[in-house]
Structures are given as structure tokens and as C-alpha cells.
Tab-separated table of C-alpha atoms in Angstrom:
chain	number	residue	atom	x	y	z
A	160	MET	CA	-50.689	-24.770	-10.661
A	161	ILE	CA	-54.025	-22.949	-10.373
A	162	VAL	CA	-54.327	-19.813	-12.497
A	163	PRO	CA	-57.245	-17.381	-12.891
A	164	VAL	CA	-58.981	-16.995	-16.243
A	165	GLU	CA	-58.287	-13.428	-17.338
A	166	SER	CA	-57.964	-13.075	-21.110
A	167	ARG	CA	-60.172	-14.025	-24.047
A	168	THR	CA	-57.656	-16.738	-24.869
A	169	ASP	CA	-58.064	-18.093	-21.336
A	170	VAL	CA	-61.857	-18.142	-21.797
A	171	ARG	CA	-61.516	-20.188	-24.978
A	172	VAL	CA	-59.183	-22.630	-23.242
A	173	PHE	CA	-61.676	-22.853	-20.353
A	174	VAL	CA	-64.645	-23.498	-22.669
A	175	ASP	CA	-62.768	-26.049	-24.802
A	176	LEU	CA	-61.396	-28.172	-21.944
A	177	PRO	CA	-64.301	-30.686	-21.743
A	178	TRP	CA	-63.566	-31.817	-25.303
A	179	SER	CA	-60.128	-33.076	-24.271
A	180	LEU	CA	-61.390	-34.561	-20.985
A	181	TYR	CA	-64.564	-36.306	-22.142
A	182	ARG	CA	-64.211	-36.982	-25.854
A	183	GLN	CA	-64.182	-40.746	-25.235
A	184	ALA	CA	-66.837	-40.728	-22.489
A	185	PRO	CA	-70.028	-42.468	-23.729
A	186	GLY	CA	-72.316	-40.275	-21.623
A	187	TRP	CA	-70.921	-36.860	-22.531
A	188	THR	CA	-72.959	-34.554	-24.749
A	189	PRO	CA	-70.910	-31.553	-25.915
A	190	PRO	CA	-72.414	-28.163	-25.163
A	191	HIS	CA	-73.104	-25.724	-27.976
A	192	ARG	CA	-69.694	-24.089	-28.102
A	193	SER	CA	-70.834	-20.670	-29.365
A	194	SER	CA	-73.419	-20.389	-26.580
A	195	ASP	CA	-70.829	-21.372	-23.969
A	196	LEU	CA	-68.400	-18.718	-25.204
A	197	ARG	CA	-71.130	-16.095	-24.881
A	198	PHE	CA	-72.168	-17.414	-21.462
A	199	HIS	CA	-68.651	-16.924	-20.050
A	200	ASP	CA	-68.039	-13.522	-21.636
A	201	PRO	CA	-68.577	-10.788	-18.994
A	202	ALA	CA	-69.581	-8.384	-21.764
A	203	ARG	CA	-72.253	-10.703	-23.224
A	204	GLY	CA	-73.163	-13.339	-20.645
A	205	PRO	CA	-76.511	-12.705	-18.915
A	206	PHE	CA	-75.261	-13.846	-15.497
A	207	PHE	CA	-72.849	-10.924	-15.256
A	208	THR	CA	-75.734	-8.435	-15.138
A	209	PHE	CA	-76.751	-9.737	-11.696
A	210	GLY	CA	-73.743	-11.718	-10.438
A	211	THR	CA	-69.958	-11.887	-10.318
A	212	ALA	CA	-67.678	-14.799	-11.097
A	213	GLN	CA	-64.062	-15.873	-11.347
A	214	SER	CA	-62.923	-18.907	-13.299
A	215	PHE	CA	-59.757	-20.930	-12.708
A	216	LEU	CA	-57.682	-23.441	-14.659
A	217	SER	CA	-55.389	-26.185	-13.415
A	218	ARG	CA	-52.188	-26.022	-15.487
A	219	ASP	CA	-49.425	-28.596	-15.563
A	220	GLY	CA	-46.901	-27.018	-17.886
A	221	ARG	CA	-48.733	-26.658	-21.204
A	222	ARG	CA	-51.327	-29.233	-20.209
A	223	ILE	CA	-54.729	-28.168	-18.819
A	224	ARG	CA	-56.002	-30.702	-16.288
A	225	GLY	CA	-59.119	-29.055	-14.871
A	226	ARG	CA	-61.343	-26.013	-14.528
A	227	ILE	CA	-63.803	-24.461	-12.075
A	228	THR	CA	-65.822	-21.276	-11.673
A	229	ALA	CA	-66.625	-19.539	-8.383
A	230	HIS	CA	-69.593	-17.209	-8.506
A	231	VAL	CA	-71.877	-15.055	-6.390
A	232	ASN	CA	-75.487	-14.629	-7.483
A	233	HIS	CA	-76.300	-11.228	-5.992
A	234	ALA	CA	-79.930	-11.444	-7.156
A	235	TYR	CA	-80.378	-14.694	-5.217
A	236	ASN	CA	-78.693	-13.401	-2.064
A	237	THR	CA	-80.670	-10.160	-2.116
A	238	HIS	CA	-83.950	-12.039	-2.525
A	239	HIS	CA	-83.238	-14.538	0.274
A	240	GLY	CA	-81.113	-12.393	2.583
A	241	THR	CA	-78.236	-14.878	2.361
A	242	SER	CA	-74.507	-14.760	1.642
A	243	VAL	CA	-74.188	-17.971	-0.367
A	244	GLY	CA	-71.616	-18.510	-3.083
A	245	GLY	CA	-71.440	-21.248	-5.667
A	246	PHE	CA	-68.990	-23.240	-7.706
A	247	GLY	CA	-69.658	-24.765	-11.089
A	248	PHE	CA	-68.203	-25.859	-14.414
A	249	LEU	CA	-66.095	-28.314	-12.421
A	250	ASP	CA	-64.506	-30.478	-15.084
A	251	ALA	CA	-61.227	-32.129	-14.211
A	252	GLU	CA	-59.227	-35.294	-14.215
A	253	PRO	CA	-60.754	-37.191	-11.262
A	254	GLU	CA	-57.643	-37.027	-9.101
A	255	GLU	CA	-57.494	-35.359	-5.697
A	256	SER	CA	-54.254	-33.583	-6.615
A	257	VAL	CA	-56.142	-31.825	-9.438
A	258	VAL	CA	-59.618	-31.303	-7.966
A	259	ARG	CA	-58.772	-30.169	-4.423
A	260	PRO	CA	-56.593	-27.186	-5.465
A	261	LEU	CA	-59.329	-26.056	-7.872
A	262	VAL	CA	-61.974	-26.263	-5.149
A	263	ASP	CA	-59.664	-24.524	-2.658
A	264	ALA	CA	-59.130	-21.660	-5.120
A	265	ALA	CA	-62.893	-21.282	-5.599
A	266	GLU	CA	-63.522	-21.322	-1.843
A	267	ASP	CA	-60.794	-18.736	-1.174
A	268	TRP	CA	-62.268	-16.413	-3.794
A	269	LEU	CA	-65.763	-16.809	-2.319
A	270	ARG	CA	-64.503	-16.027	1.188
A	271	ARG	CA	-63.000	-12.800	-0.139
A	272	GLN	CA	-66.439	-11.927	-1.527
A	273	GLY	CA	-67.920	-12.322	1.960
A	274	CYS	CA	-69.691	-15.652	1.391
A	275	SER	CA	-70.526	-17.769	4.438
A	276	ASP	CA	-71.484	-20.952	2.566
A	277	VAL	CA	-70.867	-22.571	-0.799
A	278	TRP	CA	-73.197	-24.736	-2.897
A	279	GLY	CA	-72.337	-26.648	-6.004
A	280	PRO	CA	-71.758	-27.641	-8.574
A	281	MET	CA	-74.201	-25.376	-10.371
A	282	GLU	CA	-73.571	-23.423	-13.522
A	283	PHE	CA	-74.367	-19.969	-12.143
A	284	CYS	CA	-78.032	-20.460	-11.097
A	285	LEU	CA	-81.286	-22.466	-10.972
A	286	TYR	CA	-81.953	-21.855	-14.651
A	287	ASP	CA	-78.696	-23.517	-15.798
A	288	ARG	CA	-77.246	-27.014	-15.349
A	289	VAL	CA	-77.309	-27.920	-11.668
A	290	GLY	CA	-75.690	-30.714	-9.671
A	291	LEU	CA	-72.897	-33.284	-9.789
A	292	GLN	CA	-73.710	-36.386	-11.796
A	293	ILE	CA	-73.892	-39.433	-9.511
A	294	GLU	CA	-75.803	-41.926	-11.731
A	295	GLY	CA	-76.235	-42.628	-15.434
A	296	PHE	CA	-72.616	-42.190	-16.548
A	297	GLU	CA	-72.896	-44.705	-19.390
A	298	ARG	CA	-75.931	-43.105	-21.091
A	299	PRO	CA	-75.753	-40.250	-23.628
A	300	LEU	CA	-77.197	-37.245	-21.835
A	301	PRO	CA	-79.734	-34.693	-23.088
A	302	MET	CA	-78.335	-31.302	-24.013
A	303	SER	CA	-79.451	-29.771	-20.705
A	304	ALA	CA	-77.491	-32.185	-18.488
A	305	ALA	CA	-73.901	-31.933	-17.274
A	306	HIS	CA	-71.486	-34.869	-17.333
A	307	HIS	CA	-68.957	-35.586	-14.579
A	308	PRO	CA	-66.571	-38.503	-14.059
A	309	PRO	CA	-67.602	-40.899	-11.252
A	310	GLY	CA	-64.653	-40.105	-8.968
A	311	LEU	CA	-65.528	-36.469	-8.247
A	312	LEU	CA	-68.132	-37.136	-5.548
A	313	ALA	CA	-65.690	-38.943	-3.234
A	314	ILE	CA	-63.098	-36.180	-3.662
A	315	LEU	CA	-65.611	-33.452	-2.800
A	316	GLU	CA	-66.911	-35.376	0.209
A	317	ALA	CA	-63.334	-35.750	1.463
A	318	ALA	CA	-63.032	-31.958	1.127
A	319	GLY	CA	-65.915	-31.503	3.577
A	320	TYR	CA	-68.912	-31.297	1.248
A	321	THR	CA	-72.211	-32.935	2.187
A	322	LYS	CA	-75.471	-33.514	0.359
A	323	LYS	CA	-77.896	-30.618	0.121
A	324	SER	CA	-80.345	-32.055	-2.415
A	325	ASP	CA	-80.629	-34.628	-5.197
A	326	ALA	CA	-82.331	-34.207	-8.557
A	327	THR	CA	-83.337	-36.611	-11.304
A	328	VAL	CA	-83.436	-36.561	-15.093
A	329	PHE	CA	-86.291	-38.803	-16.250
A	330	SER	CA	-86.586	-40.593	-19.579
A	331	ILE	CA	-90.151	-41.152	-20.795
A	332	PRO	CA	-91.353	-43.106	-23.845
A	333	ALA	CA	-92.803	-40.548	-26.252
A	334	PRO	CA	-96.613	-40.842	-25.945
A	335	GLN	CA	-98.515	-41.029	-29.225
A	336	ALA	CA	-101.806	-40.095	-27.552
A	337	PRO	CA	-102.728	-38.455	-24.244
A	338	PRO	CA	-102.304	-41.108	-21.515
A	339	PRO	CA	-105.580	-42.348	-19.994
A	340	PHE	CA	-104.884	-40.812	-16.593
A	341	VAL	CA	-104.326	-37.387	-18.214
A	342	LYS	CA	-107.590	-37.647	-20.135
A	343	SER	CA	-109.340	-38.715	-16.930
A	344	VAL	CA	-108.045	-35.663	-15.054
A	345	VAL	CA	-109.001	-33.331	-17.914
A	346	ASP	CA	-112.524	-34.776	-18.035
A	347	ARG	CA	-112.919	-34.668	-14.262
A	348	CYS	CA	-111.395	-31.252	-13.554
A	349	ARG	CA	-113.597	-28.780	-15.350
A	350	ILE	CA	-112.142	-25.379	-14.502
A	351	PRO	CA	-114.596	-22.588	-15.361
A	352	GLY	CA	-113.161	-20.301	-18.014
A	353	ILE	CA	-109.974	-22.295	-18.693
A	354	LYS	CA	-108.494	-21.779	-22.128
A	355	VAL	CA	-105.451	-23.422	-23.664
A	356	ARG	CA	-103.502	-21.572	-26.340
A	357	PHE	CA	-100.209	-21.938	-28.186
A	358	TYR	CA	-97.071	-19.831	-28.379
A	359	ARG	CA	-97.152	-16.855	-30.770
A	360	PRO	CA	-93.636	-16.498	-32.270
A	361	ARG	CA	-94.305	-12.996	-33.598
A	362	ARG	CA	-94.961	-11.821	-30.043
A	363	LEU	CA	-91.803	-13.303	-28.550
A	364	ALA	CA	-91.177	-10.548	-25.987
A	365	ASP	CA	-94.755	-10.726	-24.685
A	366	GLU	CA	-94.724	-14.531	-24.539
A	367	ALA	CA	-91.382	-14.550	-22.709
A	368	ARG	CA	-92.785	-12.083	-20.182
A	369	VAL	CA	-95.799	-14.358	-19.575
A	370	ILE	CA	-93.535	-17.380	-19.002
A	371	ARG	CA	-91.440	-15.305	-16.615
A	372	GLU	CA	-94.508	-14.230	-14.620
A	373	ILE	CA	-95.820	-17.796	-14.383
A	374	ALA	CA	-92.396	-19.188	-13.428
A	375	ASP	CA	-91.858	-16.534	-10.767
A	376	ARG	CA	-95.128	-17.510	-9.086
A	377	ALA	CA	-94.820	-21.258	-9.651
A	378	PHE	CA	-91.239	-21.686	-8.422
A	379	SER	CA	-91.183	-19.176	-5.568
A	380	GLY	CA	-91.087	-22.018	-3.028
A	381	ASN	CA	-88.062	-23.711	-4.620
A	382	TRP	CA	-84.913	-23.348	-2.515
A	383	LEU	CA	-82.927	-22.273	-5.608
A	384	TYR	CA	-85.521	-19.757	-6.814
A	385	PHE	CA	-84.922	-16.065	-7.363
A	386	PRO	CA	-86.886	-13.653	-9.588
A	387	PHE	CA	-86.003	-14.071	-13.257
A	388	PRO	CA	-83.605	-11.225	-14.192
A	389	PRO	CA	-84.493	-9.494	-17.496
A	390	ALA	CA	-81.129	-10.270	-19.144
A	391	LEU	CA	-81.471	-13.975	-18.355
A	392	MET	CA	-85.041	-13.972	-19.651
A	393	GLN	CA	-83.858	-12.355	-22.881
A	394	PHE	CA	-81.117	-14.979	-23.277
A	395	HIS	CA	-83.569	-17.862	-22.892
A	396	ALA	CA	-86.175	-16.123	-25.068
A	397	GLU	CA	-83.649	-15.985	-27.902
A	398	GLU	CA	-82.994	-19.705	-27.445
A	399	MET	CA	-86.738	-20.364	-27.490
A	400	ALA	CA	-87.114	-18.376	-30.702
A	401	THR	CA	-84.459	-20.580	-32.309
A	402	LEU	CA	-85.807	-23.929	-31.117
A	403	ALA	CA	-89.543	-23.537	-30.575
A	404	GLY	CA	-92.495	-23.321	-32.916
A	405	PRO	CA	-96.096	-22.625	-31.866
A	406	ALA	CA	-96.699	-26.253	-30.835
A	407	ASN	CA	-93.678	-26.350	-28.499
A	408	VAL	CA	-95.138	-23.957	-25.925
A	409	VAL	CA	-98.650	-24.203	-24.481
A	410	PHE	CA	-100.254	-21.717	-22.098
A	411	ALA	CA	-103.272	-22.165	-19.837
A	412	GLU	CA	-105.373	-19.118	-19.017
A	413	VAL	CA	-108.364	-18.639	-16.747
A	414	GLY	CA	-110.427	-15.551	-17.379
A	415	GLY	CA	-107.646	-14.225	-19.593
A	416	ASN	CA	-105.033	-14.558	-16.826
A	417	PRO	CA	-102.085	-16.945	-17.387
A	418	VAL	CA	-102.019	-19.753	-14.818
A	419	GLY	CA	-99.690	-22.326	-16.371
A	420	ALA	CA	-97.260	-23.115	-19.172
A	421	ILE	CA	-95.382	-26.066	-20.616
A	422	VAL	CA	-92.313	-25.782	-22.843
A	423	VAL	CA	-91.075	-28.845	-24.747
A	424	ILE	CA	-88.261	-28.347	-27.257
A	425	PRO	CA	-86.197	-30.606	-29.524
A	426	ASP	CA	-83.327	-32.192	-27.624
A	427	LEU	CA	-80.318	-31.452	-29.802
A	428	GLY	CA	-78.122	-33.847	-27.826
A	429	PRO	CA	-77.702	-36.331	-30.717
A	430	LEU	CA	-76.845	-33.502	-33.117
A	431	LEU	CA	-74.373	-31.913	-30.689
A	432	ARG	CA	-72.666	-35.280	-30.293
A	433	ALA	CA	-72.520	-35.748	-34.068
A	434	THR	CA	-71.075	-32.258	-34.680
A	435	SER	CA	-68.931	-32.089	-31.516
A	436	GLY	CA	-70.855	-29.035	-30.333
A	437	ARG	CA	-70.350	-27.016	-33.529
A	438	LEU	CA	-73.653	-26.665	-35.369
A	439	ILE	CA	-72.429	-24.148	-37.949
A	440	PRO	CA	-72.155	-24.803	-40.831
A	441	TRP	CA	-72.398	-28.581	-41.284
A	442	GLY	CA	-75.008	-29.216	-38.626
A	443	LEU	CA	-77.557	-26.673	-39.874
A	444	PRO	CA	-79.493	-28.923	-42.317
A	445	GLU	CA	-79.943	-31.573	-39.631
A	446	PHE	CA	-80.797	-28.868	-37.072
A	447	PHE	CA	-83.707	-27.637	-39.184
A	448	ARG	CA	-84.846	-31.205	-39.806
A	449	GLN	CA	-84.823	-32.008	-36.093
A	450	ARG	CA	-86.671	-28.803	-35.290
A	451	ARG	CA	-89.475	-29.909	-37.641
A	452	ALA	CA	-89.469	-33.598	-36.672
A	453	PRO	CA	-87.397	-34.129	-33.510
A	454	ARG	CA	-86.293	-37.635	-32.611
A	455	GLU	CA	-85.847	-36.680	-28.962
A	456	LEU	CA	-87.653	-34.052	-26.899
A	457	LEU	CA	-86.794	-32.137	-23.750
A	458	VAL	CA	-89.310	-30.885	-21.177
A	459	VAL	CA	-87.875	-27.515	-20.188
A	460	VAL	CA	-90.713	-26.176	-18.035
A	461	ILE	CA	-93.996	-27.316	-16.564
A	462	ALA	CA	-95.173	-24.460	-14.368
A	463	VAL	CA	-98.539	-23.879	-12.706
A	464	VAL	CA	-99.250	-21.022	-10.310
A	465	PRO	CA	-99.811	-22.210	-6.710
A	466	GLU	CA	-103.564	-21.634	-6.461
A	467	TYR	CA	-104.147	-23.998	-9.417
A	468	HIS	CA	-101.697	-26.771	-8.463
A	469	THR	CA	-104.393	-29.309	-7.587
A	470	LEU	CA	-107.017	-28.324	-10.172
A	471	GLY	CA	-105.758	-30.235	-13.208
A	472	VAL	CA	-104.096	-27.385	-15.115
A	473	ALA	CA	-100.955	-29.445	-15.760
A	474	ALA	CA	-103.110	-32.218	-17.261
A	475	HIS	CA	-104.769	-29.710	-19.610
A	476	LEU	CA	-101.329	-28.489	-20.724
A	477	ILE	CA	-99.970	-32.001	-21.304
A	478	ASP	CA	-103.140	-33.075	-23.121
A	479	ALA	CA	-102.913	-30.095	-25.484
A	480	MET	CA	-99.190	-30.625	-26.066
A	481	VAL	CA	-99.558	-34.327	-26.924
A	482	ARG	CA	-102.465	-33.596	-29.272
A	483	THR	CA	-100.238	-31.304	-31.372
A	484	GLY	CA	-98.313	-34.383	-32.486
A	485	ILE	CA	-94.861	-32.825	-32.013
A	486	GLN	CA	-93.773	-36.131	-30.455
A	487	ARG	CA	-94.914	-38.360	-33.333
A	488	HIS	CA	-91.355	-38.868	-34.660
A	489	ALA	CA	-89.713	-38.940	-31.230
A	490	ARG	CA	-88.370	-41.997	-29.474
A	491	ARG	CA	-88.294	-40.488	-26.022
A	492	VAL	CA	-88.884	-37.413	-23.922
A	493	CYS	CA	-86.345	-36.381	-21.284
A	494	THR	CA	-86.804	-33.916	-18.464
A	495	THR	CA	-84.411	-31.330	-17.175
A	496	TRP	CA	-83.439	-31.850	-13.540
A	497	VAL	CA	-86.362	-32.495	-11.166
A	498	ASP	CA	-85.631	-31.814	-7.493
A	499	GLU	CA	-86.286	-34.769	-5.175
A	500	GLY	CA	-88.549	-32.565	-3.050
A	501	ASN	CA	-90.852	-31.784	-5.979
A	502	PHE	CA	-93.128	-34.746	-5.250
A	503	PRO	CA	-95.949	-33.788	-7.671
A	504	MET	CA	-93.571	-33.686	-10.650
A	505	VAL	CA	-91.658	-36.803	-9.589
A	506	ASN	CA	-94.922	-38.740	-9.249
A	507	ALA	CA	-96.317	-37.359	-12.516
A	508	PHE	CA	-93.259	-38.375	-14.544
A	509	ARG	CA	-93.336	-41.846	-12.995
A	510	ARG	CA	-97.011	-42.203	-13.968
A	511	PHE	CA	-95.981	-41.378	-17.527
A	512	GLY	CA	-93.673	-44.399	-17.427
A	513	GLY	CA	-90.616	-42.303	-16.685
A	514	THR	CA	-87.478	-44.029	-15.467
A	515	VAL	CA	-84.391	-42.546	-13.845
A	516	TYR	CA	-81.991	-41.679	-16.648
A	517	ALA	CA	-79.425	-39.762	-14.601
A	518	ARG	CA	-79.187	-38.415	-11.087
A	519	TYR	CA	-77.446	-35.317	-9.746
A	520	ARG	CA	-76.437	-34.036	-6.323
A	521	VAL	CA	-75.991	-30.483	-5.083
A	522	LEU	CA	-73.419	-30.312	-2.288
A	523	GLU	CA	-72.866	-27.715	0.407
A	524	LYS	CA	-70.144	-26.613	2.782
A	525	SER	CA	-69.699	-23.878	5.356
A	526	LEU	CA	-66.918	-21.410	4.587
A	527	ALA	CA	-66.661	-20.261	8.195
A	528	PRO	CA	-63.171	-20.793	9.659
A	529	GLU	CA	-62.899	-23.874	11.826
A	530	THR	CA	-62.778	-23.099	15.539
A	531	GLN	CA	-59.809	-24.377	17.453
A	532	VAL	CA	-60.629	-26.506	20.501
């Protein structure tokens, strides 16, 4: 039976379900439970300031067998002039009798909202976890990556979904010095007036605004892009304040104008796995240790405004970041998802020695009623 999530108790059941589904899965990294509870709370979650959503549970008596969220990102649709809906947080026993009713419930809700198409899975928007895992099931994932059982793709394809785009999570050996090709680009591309500076924690609001402005210009051509809403920026700024020190964020400026930024934070995946997603209180000592000397790192953003894409700004950012030494204790650096159409980033990560660690697929389907012949 499919039931809507309506009460606070329902939200807690919804958030806690992956623990019962994936506890034994070698690739699953638990999310930070407190953050997930906030994310799904309409009164506190940033998405609900610019979108609407309805979550559903699959109940079999007292047993919960699956979950899904249907959502409409009004900011995205307004920006692009579309009527697209999404589904996400699809975690379920990989059986058609469980997954199909969940997907049907999400589609029905989206039709009632006036949506003509559905994309998914994506956890609300571009700036969250995006895609259905299709490779890398046996590897422990970074904290930014979603885990799905292998059988879901076939079930969704049988329900009429087709590929829209693939994305890759790369794993890169942590460099102990700027790679030769980066140094070569930095030496060759002398940009008049370029200045590299580090994040200023005491000016968090200003620094977050700069990142937002750079990202809005850098990602405007991405098919999932929409202007960064203030509430979402505030949410991620608070996360950055918790995880990032001055060396974790590097800005490039030309003539005092920001033209690029890179954000690399500690990947708390190992700690989340060790604490089962509950950092407080027992995980706090290790959290502070990993923030000072992380064993794994996560590239959250590399963004360069379009007019400087081919002028070596990214190399300047990477060179400055590596020279800080934040990676000296790290074994590896992982990326968040990199869209297959982002050829410059795909090629750059491969030149760094990056290998495919996991792969994800965004699916699409028309919600228009089928015409009878």
C-alpha cells in the first residue's frame, strides 16, 4: 500500500528507511541524519522556499518496503519556461511490485501539479544528489553520492523511462605537489591582473555570495541549472562554515572581479559509515580531527566564468589549492557528479589520473496521456 508522508513521525520513518534497506550494502554511505531531517521538513528545508514536494512510503502491514518523493522545482521551471517535475529519494526493495506503485504515485501527483515530463532520480535539484547509480555498487561512496540497488534501472526502464544523461564520480590519487601539466598551464597562461586568494571565514555571507555569483555564470549552460535561491545558498554556506577552513576554498580574481572558485572539503564518508550517520556526540572528536587532517577529500565545485574558460584560471585554482597542503594526509580525492557532457572537466579529471568510481543516470519520461490508435 502506498501512503503519503504527512506527519513528523512519517518524516522520521521516511528518513530512517535507508538504514534498514542498505545496512549490509558495502557501497552505502549513510547520510547525516540530522541534515536529512531538516532537508525534508517543510518549515526548515531550503527547497520548500522555491518548490513543492510530496513524499510517499510503501507499507506492507507494519513493514516499510520503499520510499519516493515527487517534487516540482518552481524556480527551475520559471527560469526555463518548462513544466518538468522530478522524483527522488527512491529507496526500495528492488522488486517491481514495490517500485512501480511508488513511481506511479509520484507520477500521478506530478500530473496533478500540471507537469508534462518527469526527470529522476534527483534529490530536489542540481545542487543535491542526482542520478540513479548504475556502476560502482561494491565501493564505499563519498558522502555526496547516492546508493541504489542494481535492480532499479531495469524496473524503471520497464516503466517507460529512458536515459536523459549520465554522470560520473571520479576517484583521484591525492597529489602531493601540483601535477606537471598544471604547472605548465600556470606558467604558460599569464593572465594580466590575476590574483588568487583564500576563503575568509569571518566574512561567510560575502564569500557565499561570491561563490553564488560565480556559479550562476559558470553553470548557466548546464541543462539542470537555475539561479541559486538565497535559502539554498544559506543552507550550503552553513555547511561550508562547518567543514571548510581558509585553505578549502580558493578564489581567482582579475582586476578585483571574481572569475573562478574551487571548493574542496573533507569527505566525511568514512566517519558517517563508522557512526551510522549520527555524528553527535561520539563522532565529534573524529570529525574535528578529519577537518584538520582529512584522509579523503571531496571536490564540491570548480567553477570558472565563461569568458575565462580557456585561459588557465582552473589551473591557477588547482595549483593554489594543492600548494596549501590540505591533501597531505589524504589517500584520495573524489568528485561530486560530473555530467558526461562536461568534456573539459571529464578530460581534466582523467589527466589527474582519475578513474571512474561510480556512475549515475538521470532518466526521463513524458507524463502526457498515451494516445489511442
